PDB file of C-alpha atoms in Angstrom:
ATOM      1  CA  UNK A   1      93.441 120.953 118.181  1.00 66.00           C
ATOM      2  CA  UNK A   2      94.403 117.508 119.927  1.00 81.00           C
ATOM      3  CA  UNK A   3      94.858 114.900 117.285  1.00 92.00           C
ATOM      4  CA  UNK A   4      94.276 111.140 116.967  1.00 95.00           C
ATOM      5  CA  UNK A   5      95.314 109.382 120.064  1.00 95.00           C
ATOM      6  CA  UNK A   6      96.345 105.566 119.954  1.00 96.00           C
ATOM      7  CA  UNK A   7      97.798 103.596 122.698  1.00 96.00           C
ATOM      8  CA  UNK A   8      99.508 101.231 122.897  1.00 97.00           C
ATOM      9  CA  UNK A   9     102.503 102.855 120.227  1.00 95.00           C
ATOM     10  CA  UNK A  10     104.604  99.418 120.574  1.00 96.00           C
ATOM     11  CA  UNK A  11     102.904  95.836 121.586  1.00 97.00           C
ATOM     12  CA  UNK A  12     104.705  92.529 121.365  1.00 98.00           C
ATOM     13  CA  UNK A  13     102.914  89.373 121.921  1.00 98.00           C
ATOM     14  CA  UNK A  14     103.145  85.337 121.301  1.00 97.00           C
ATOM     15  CA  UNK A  15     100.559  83.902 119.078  1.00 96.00           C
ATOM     16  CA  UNK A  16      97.854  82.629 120.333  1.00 97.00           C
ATOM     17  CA  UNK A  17      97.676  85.245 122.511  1.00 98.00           C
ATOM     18  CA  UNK A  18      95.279  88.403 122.863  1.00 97.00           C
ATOM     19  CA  UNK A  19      95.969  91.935 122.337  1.00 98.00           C
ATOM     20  CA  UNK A  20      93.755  94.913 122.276  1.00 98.00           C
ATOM     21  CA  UNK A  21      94.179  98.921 120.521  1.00 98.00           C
ATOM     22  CA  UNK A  22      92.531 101.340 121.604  1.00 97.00           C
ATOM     23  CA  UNK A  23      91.789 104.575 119.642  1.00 97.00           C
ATOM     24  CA  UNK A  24      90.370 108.359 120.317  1.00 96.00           C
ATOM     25  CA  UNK A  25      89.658 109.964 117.497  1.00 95.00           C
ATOM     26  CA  UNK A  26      89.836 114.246 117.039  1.00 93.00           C
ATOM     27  CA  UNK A  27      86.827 115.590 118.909  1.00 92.00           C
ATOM     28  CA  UNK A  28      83.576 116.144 116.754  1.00 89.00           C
ATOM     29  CA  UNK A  29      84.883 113.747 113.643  1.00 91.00           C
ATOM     30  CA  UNK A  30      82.060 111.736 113.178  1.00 89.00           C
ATOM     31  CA  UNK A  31      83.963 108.963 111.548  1.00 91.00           C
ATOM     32  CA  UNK A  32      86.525 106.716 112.284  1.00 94.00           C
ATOM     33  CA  UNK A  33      88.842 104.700 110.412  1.00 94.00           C
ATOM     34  CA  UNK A  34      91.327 101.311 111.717  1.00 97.00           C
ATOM     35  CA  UNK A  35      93.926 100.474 108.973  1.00 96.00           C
ATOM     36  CA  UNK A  36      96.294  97.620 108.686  1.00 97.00           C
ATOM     37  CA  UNK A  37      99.507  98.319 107.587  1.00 95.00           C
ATOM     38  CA  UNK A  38     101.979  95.705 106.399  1.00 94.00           C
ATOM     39  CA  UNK A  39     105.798  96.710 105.997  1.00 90.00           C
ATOM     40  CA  UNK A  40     105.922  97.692 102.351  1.00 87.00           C
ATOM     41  CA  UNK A  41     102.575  97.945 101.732  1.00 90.00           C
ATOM     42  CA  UNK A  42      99.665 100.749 101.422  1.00 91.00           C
ATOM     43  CA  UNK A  43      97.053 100.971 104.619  1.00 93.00           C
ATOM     44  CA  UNK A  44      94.742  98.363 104.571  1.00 93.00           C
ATOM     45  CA  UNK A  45      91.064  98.943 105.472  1.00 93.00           C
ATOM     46  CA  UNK A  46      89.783  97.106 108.076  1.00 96.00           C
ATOM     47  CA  UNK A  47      86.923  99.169 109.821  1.00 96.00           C
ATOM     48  CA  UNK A  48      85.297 102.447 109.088  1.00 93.00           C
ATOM     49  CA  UNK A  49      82.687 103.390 111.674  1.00 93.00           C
ATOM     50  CA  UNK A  50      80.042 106.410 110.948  1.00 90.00           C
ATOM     51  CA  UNK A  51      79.306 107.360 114.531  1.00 87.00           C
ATOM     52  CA  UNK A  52      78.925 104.225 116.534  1.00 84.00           C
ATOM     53  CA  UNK A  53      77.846 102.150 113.369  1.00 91.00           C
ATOM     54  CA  UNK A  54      79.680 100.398 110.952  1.00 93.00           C
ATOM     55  CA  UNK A  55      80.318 101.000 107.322  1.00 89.00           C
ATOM     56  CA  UNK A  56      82.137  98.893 106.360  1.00 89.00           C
ATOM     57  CA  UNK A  57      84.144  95.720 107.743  1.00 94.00           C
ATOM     58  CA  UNK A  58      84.363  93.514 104.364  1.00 91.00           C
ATOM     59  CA  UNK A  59      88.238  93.333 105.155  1.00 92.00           C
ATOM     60  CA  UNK A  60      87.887  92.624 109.033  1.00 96.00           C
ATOM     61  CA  UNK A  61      89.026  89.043 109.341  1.00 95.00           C
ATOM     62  CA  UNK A  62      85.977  88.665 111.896  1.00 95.00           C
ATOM     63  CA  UNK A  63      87.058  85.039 113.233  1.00 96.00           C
ATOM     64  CA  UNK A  64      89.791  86.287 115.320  1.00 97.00           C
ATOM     65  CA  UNK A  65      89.636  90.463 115.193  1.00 98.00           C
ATOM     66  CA  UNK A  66      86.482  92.554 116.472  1.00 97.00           C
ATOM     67  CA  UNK A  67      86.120  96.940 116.749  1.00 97.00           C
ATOM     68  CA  UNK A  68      83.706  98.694 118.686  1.00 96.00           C
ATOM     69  CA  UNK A  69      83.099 102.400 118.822  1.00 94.00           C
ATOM     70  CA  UNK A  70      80.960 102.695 121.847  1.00 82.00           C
ATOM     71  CA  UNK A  71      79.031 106.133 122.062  1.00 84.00           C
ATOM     72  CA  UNK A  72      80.040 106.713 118.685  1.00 82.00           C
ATOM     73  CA  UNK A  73      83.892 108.510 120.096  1.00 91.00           C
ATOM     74  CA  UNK A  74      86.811 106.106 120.824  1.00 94.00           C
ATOM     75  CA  UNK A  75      87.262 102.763 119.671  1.00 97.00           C
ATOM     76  CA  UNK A  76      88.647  99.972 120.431  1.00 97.00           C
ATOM     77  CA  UNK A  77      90.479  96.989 118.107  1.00 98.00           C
ATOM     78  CA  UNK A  78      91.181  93.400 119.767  1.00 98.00           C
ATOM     79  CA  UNK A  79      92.580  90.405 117.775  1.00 98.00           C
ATOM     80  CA  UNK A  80      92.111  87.352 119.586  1.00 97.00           C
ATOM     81  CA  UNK A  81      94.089  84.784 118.749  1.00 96.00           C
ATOM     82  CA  UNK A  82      96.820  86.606 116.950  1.00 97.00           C
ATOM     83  CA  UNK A  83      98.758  84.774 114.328  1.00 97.00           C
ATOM     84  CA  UNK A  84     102.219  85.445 112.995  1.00 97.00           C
ATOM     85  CA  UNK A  85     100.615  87.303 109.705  1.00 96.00           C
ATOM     86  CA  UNK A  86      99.285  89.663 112.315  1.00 97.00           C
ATOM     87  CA  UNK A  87     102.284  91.079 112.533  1.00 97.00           C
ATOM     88  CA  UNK A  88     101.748  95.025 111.113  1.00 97.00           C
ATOM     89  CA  UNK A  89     101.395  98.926 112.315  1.00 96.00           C
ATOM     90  CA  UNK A  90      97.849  99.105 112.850  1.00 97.00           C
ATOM     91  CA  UNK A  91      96.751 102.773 112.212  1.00 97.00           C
ATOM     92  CA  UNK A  92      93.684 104.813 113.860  1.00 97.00           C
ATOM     93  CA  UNK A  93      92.056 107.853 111.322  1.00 95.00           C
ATOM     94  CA  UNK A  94      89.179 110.261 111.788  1.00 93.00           C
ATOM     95  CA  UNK A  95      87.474 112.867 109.223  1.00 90.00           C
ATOM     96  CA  UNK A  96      84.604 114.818 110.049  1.00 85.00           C
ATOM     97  CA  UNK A  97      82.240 113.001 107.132  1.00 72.00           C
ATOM     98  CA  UNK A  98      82.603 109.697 105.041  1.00 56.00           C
ATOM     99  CA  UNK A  99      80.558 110.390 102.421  1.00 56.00           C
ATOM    100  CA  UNK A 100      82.314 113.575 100.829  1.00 55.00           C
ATOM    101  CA  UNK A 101      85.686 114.690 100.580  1.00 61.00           C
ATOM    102  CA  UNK A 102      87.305 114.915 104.024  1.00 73.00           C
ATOM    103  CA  UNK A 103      90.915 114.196 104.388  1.00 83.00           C
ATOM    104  CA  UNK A 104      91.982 111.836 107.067  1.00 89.00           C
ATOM    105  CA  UNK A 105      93.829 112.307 110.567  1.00 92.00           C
ATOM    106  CA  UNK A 106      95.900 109.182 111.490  1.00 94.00           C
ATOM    107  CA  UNK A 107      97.168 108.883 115.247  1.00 95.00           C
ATOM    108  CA  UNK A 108     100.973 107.599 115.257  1.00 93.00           C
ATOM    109  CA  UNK A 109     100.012 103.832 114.939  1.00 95.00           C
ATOM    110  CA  UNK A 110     100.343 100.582 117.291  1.00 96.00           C
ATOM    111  CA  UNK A 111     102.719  98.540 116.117  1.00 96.00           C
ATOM    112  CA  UNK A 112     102.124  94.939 116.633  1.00 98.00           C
ATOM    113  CA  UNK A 113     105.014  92.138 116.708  1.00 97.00           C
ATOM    114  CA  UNK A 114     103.420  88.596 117.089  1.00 98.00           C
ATOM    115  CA  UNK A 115     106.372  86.022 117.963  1.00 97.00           C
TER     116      UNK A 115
ATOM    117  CA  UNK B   1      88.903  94.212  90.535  1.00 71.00           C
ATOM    118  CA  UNK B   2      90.388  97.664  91.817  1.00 83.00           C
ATOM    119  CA  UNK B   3      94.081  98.360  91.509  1.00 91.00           C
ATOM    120  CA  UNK B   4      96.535 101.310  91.961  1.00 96.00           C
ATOM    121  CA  UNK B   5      99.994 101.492  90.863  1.00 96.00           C
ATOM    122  CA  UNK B   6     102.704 103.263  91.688  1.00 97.00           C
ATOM    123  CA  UNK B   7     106.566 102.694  91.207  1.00 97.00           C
ATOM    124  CA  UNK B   8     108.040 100.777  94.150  1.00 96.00           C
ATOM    125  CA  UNK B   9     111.040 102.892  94.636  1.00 97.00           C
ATOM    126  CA  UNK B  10     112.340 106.231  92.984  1.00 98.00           C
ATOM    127  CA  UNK B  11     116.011 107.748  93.918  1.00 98.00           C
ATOM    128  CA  UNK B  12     116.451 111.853  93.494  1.00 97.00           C
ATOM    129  CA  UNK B  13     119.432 114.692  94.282  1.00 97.00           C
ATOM    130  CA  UNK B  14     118.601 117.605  96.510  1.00 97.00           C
ATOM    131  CA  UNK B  15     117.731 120.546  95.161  1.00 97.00           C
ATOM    132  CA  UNK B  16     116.293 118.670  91.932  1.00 98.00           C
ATOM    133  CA  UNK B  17     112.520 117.685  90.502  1.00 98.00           C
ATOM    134  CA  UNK B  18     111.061 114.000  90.838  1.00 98.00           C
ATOM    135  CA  UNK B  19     108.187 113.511  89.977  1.00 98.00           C
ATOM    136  CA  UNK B  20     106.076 110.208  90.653  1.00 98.00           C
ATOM    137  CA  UNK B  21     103.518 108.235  88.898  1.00 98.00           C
ATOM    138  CA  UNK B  22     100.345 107.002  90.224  1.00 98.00           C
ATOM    139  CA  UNK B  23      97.615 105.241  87.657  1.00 98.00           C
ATOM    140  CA  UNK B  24      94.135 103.245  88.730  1.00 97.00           C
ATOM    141  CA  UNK B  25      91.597 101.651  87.736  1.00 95.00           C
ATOM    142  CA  UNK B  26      88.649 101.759  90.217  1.00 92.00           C
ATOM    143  CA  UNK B  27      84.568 101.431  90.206  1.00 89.00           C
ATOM    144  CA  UNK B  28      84.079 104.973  90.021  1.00 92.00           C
ATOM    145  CA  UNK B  29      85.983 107.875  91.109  1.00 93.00           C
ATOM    146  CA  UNK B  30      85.056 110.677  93.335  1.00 91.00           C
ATOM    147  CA  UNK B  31      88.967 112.260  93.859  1.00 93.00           C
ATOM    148  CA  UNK B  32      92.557 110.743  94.325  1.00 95.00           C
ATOM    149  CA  UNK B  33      94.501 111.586  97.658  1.00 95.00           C
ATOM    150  CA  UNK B  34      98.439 111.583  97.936  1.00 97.00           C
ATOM    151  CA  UNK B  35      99.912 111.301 101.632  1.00 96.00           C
ATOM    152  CA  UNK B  36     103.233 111.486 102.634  1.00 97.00           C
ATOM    153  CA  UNK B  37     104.781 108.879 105.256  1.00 94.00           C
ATOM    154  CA  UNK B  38     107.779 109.315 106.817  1.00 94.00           C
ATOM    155  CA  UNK B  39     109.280 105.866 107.863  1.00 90.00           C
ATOM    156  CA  UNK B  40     107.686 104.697 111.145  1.00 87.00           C
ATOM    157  CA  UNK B  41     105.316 107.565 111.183  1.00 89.00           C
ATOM    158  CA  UNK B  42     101.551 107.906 110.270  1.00 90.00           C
ATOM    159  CA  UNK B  43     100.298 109.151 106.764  1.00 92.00           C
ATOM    160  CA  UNK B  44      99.476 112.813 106.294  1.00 93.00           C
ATOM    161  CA  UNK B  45      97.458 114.781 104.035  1.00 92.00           C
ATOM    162  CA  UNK B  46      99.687 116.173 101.154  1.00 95.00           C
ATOM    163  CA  UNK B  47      96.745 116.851  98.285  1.00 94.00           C
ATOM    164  CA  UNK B  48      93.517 116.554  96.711  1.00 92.00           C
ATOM    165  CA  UNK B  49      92.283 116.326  93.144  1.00 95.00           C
ATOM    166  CA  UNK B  50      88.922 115.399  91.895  1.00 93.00           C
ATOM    167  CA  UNK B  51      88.760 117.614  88.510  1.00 95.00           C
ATOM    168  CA  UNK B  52      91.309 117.184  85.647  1.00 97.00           C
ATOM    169  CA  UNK B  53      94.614 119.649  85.944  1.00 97.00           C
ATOM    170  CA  UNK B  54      97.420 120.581  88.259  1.00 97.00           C
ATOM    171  CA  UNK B  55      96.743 121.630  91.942  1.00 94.00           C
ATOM    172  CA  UNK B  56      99.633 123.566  93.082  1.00 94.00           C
ATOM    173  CA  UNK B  57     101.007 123.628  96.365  1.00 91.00           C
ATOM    174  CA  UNK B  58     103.867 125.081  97.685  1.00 94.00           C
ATOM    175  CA  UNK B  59     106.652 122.732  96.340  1.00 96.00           C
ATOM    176  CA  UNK B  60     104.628 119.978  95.490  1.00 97.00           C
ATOM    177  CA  UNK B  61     101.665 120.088  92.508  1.00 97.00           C
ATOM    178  CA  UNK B  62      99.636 117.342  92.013  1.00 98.00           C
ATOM    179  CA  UNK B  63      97.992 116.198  88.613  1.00 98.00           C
ATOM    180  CA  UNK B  64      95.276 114.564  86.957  1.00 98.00           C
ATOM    181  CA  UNK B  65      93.894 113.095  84.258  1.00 98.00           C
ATOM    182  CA  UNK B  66      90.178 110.893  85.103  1.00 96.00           C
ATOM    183  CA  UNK B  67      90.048 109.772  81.104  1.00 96.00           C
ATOM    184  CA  UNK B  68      93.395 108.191  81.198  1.00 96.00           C
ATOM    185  CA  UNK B  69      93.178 107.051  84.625  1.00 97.00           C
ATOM    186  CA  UNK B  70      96.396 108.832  85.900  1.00 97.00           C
ATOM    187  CA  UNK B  71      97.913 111.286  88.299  1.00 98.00           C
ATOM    188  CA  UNK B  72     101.558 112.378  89.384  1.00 98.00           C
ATOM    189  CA  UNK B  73     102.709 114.250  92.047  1.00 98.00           C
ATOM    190  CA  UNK B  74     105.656 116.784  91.147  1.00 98.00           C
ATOM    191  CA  UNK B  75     107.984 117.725  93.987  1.00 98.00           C
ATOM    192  CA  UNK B  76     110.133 120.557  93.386  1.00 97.00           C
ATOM    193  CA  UNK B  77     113.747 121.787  94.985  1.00 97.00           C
ATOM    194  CA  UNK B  78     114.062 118.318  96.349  1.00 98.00           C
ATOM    195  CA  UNK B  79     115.186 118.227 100.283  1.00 97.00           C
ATOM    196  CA  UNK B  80     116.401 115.712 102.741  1.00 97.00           C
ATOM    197  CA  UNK B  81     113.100 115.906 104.781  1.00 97.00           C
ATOM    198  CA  UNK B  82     111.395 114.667 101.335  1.00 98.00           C
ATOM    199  CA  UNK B  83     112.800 111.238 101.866  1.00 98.00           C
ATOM    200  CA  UNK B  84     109.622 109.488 102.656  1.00 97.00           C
ATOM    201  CA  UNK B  85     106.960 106.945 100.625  1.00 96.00           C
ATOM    202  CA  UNK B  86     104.378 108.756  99.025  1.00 98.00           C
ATOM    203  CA  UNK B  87     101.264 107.164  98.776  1.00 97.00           C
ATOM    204  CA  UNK B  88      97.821 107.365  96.132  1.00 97.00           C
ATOM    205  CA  UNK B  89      94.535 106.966  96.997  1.00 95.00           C
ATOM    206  CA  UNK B  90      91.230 106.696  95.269  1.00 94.00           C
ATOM    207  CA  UNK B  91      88.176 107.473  96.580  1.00 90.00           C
ATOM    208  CA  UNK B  92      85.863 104.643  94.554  1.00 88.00           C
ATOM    209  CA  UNK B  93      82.257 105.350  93.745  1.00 87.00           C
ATOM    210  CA  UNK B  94      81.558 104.226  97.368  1.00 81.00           C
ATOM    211  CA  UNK B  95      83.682 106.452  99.012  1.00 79.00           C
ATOM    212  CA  UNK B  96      85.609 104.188  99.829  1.00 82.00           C
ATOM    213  CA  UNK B  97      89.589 104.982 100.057  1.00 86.00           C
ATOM    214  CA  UNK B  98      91.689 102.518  98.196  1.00 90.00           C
ATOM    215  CA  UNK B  99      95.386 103.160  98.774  1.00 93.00           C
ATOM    216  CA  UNK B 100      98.279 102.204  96.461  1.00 95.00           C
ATOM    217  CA  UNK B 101     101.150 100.364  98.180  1.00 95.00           C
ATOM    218  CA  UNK B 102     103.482 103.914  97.861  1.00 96.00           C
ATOM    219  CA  UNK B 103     106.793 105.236  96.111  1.00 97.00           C
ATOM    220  CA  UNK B 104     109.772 105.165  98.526  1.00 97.00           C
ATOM    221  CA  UNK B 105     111.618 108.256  97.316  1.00 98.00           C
ATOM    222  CA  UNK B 106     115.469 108.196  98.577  1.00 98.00           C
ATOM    223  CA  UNK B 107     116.776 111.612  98.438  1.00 97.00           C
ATOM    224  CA  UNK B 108     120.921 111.978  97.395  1.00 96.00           C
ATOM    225  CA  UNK B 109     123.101 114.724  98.649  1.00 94.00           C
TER     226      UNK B 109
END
């Protein structure tokens, strides 16, 4: 079984600038998970998407970053413009179900330096 | 407000027992999660608990206890590879995961 996929795995960028992630999550996991993740520090919740809809994006700084999950399979993460604090791994997870006990898959990360 | 806690850093020999604390306080509970992450690397699944007791796995157990709000996990005949953070997670009364900010555990030769 493939598992999460996340590209870029490295990104370095000014600030100011624009960067997107993009994420494919295992095949048939219904729900999909982006996590910021801040040297030091546990994953922070940004998006979790149920199929193509969101469930929750009370953490998503929504002034500068925005997620899609189009057809309700990969996703995408953009942060536009990116500031200095930006500066973190950003992780991709998928579990078959949110609203039971599923473990989660994380892909290897992006990780994001914003000079 | 929700909050886990876990020590920031924990040192152990090979070949010995550590075994790390993880308490919370969260609205609700519906199970705790510990993942392992190796530095640079992406979280992975190490256990599950949702009822009171010790879940045994291998070399690692986890336990809990929902009245007092507490877990550990246990790792046994410490190796090198077991250098990692260890992080705790609580599913809250939404489902929602709320993660701890992890143990670094430095194994010793």
């Amino acid at each position: 079984e493939a598992g999460v996929a996340q590209s870029p795995r490295y990104k370095i960028i000014e600030k100011r600038q624009s960067v997107a992630f993009w994420c494919n999550p295992i095949s048939g996991h219904a729900t999909l998970y982006w996590y910021q993740q801040i040297l030091g520090q546990g994953p922070k919740l940004l998006i979790q998407f149920q199929n193509n809809g969101v469930v929750d994006d009370s953490q998503l700084p929504k002034d500068r970053f925005s997620a899609e999950r189009l057809k309700g399979v990969d996703s995408t993460l953009k942060i536009q413009p990116a500031k200095l604090e930006d500066s973190a791994v950003y992780l991709c997870a998928s579990s078959p179900f949110s609203y039971t006990y599923y473990e989660q898959y994380f892909g290897p990360g992006t990780r994001l330096t914003v000079t | 407000g929700q909050n886990i806690d876990q020590p920031t850093e924990m040192t152990a020999t090979e070949g010995a027992i550590v075994q790390i604390n993880c308490t919370y306080q969260t609205s609700g509970f519906n199970g705790l999660f510990w993942y392992q992450q190796h530095a640079g690397e992406a979280p992975t699944f190490l256990s599950y608990n949702v009822l009171d007791g010790l879940e045994e796995k291998g070399r690692f157990s986890s336990f809990l206890s929902r009245s007092k709000g507490y877990s550990y996990l246990l790792l046994k005949e410490l190796q090198m590879k077991d250098s990692a953070s260890y992080l705790c997670a609580v599913l809250d009364s939404n489902y929602q995961l709320i993660w701890g900010a992890g143990t670094k555990l430095i194994i010793k030769p």
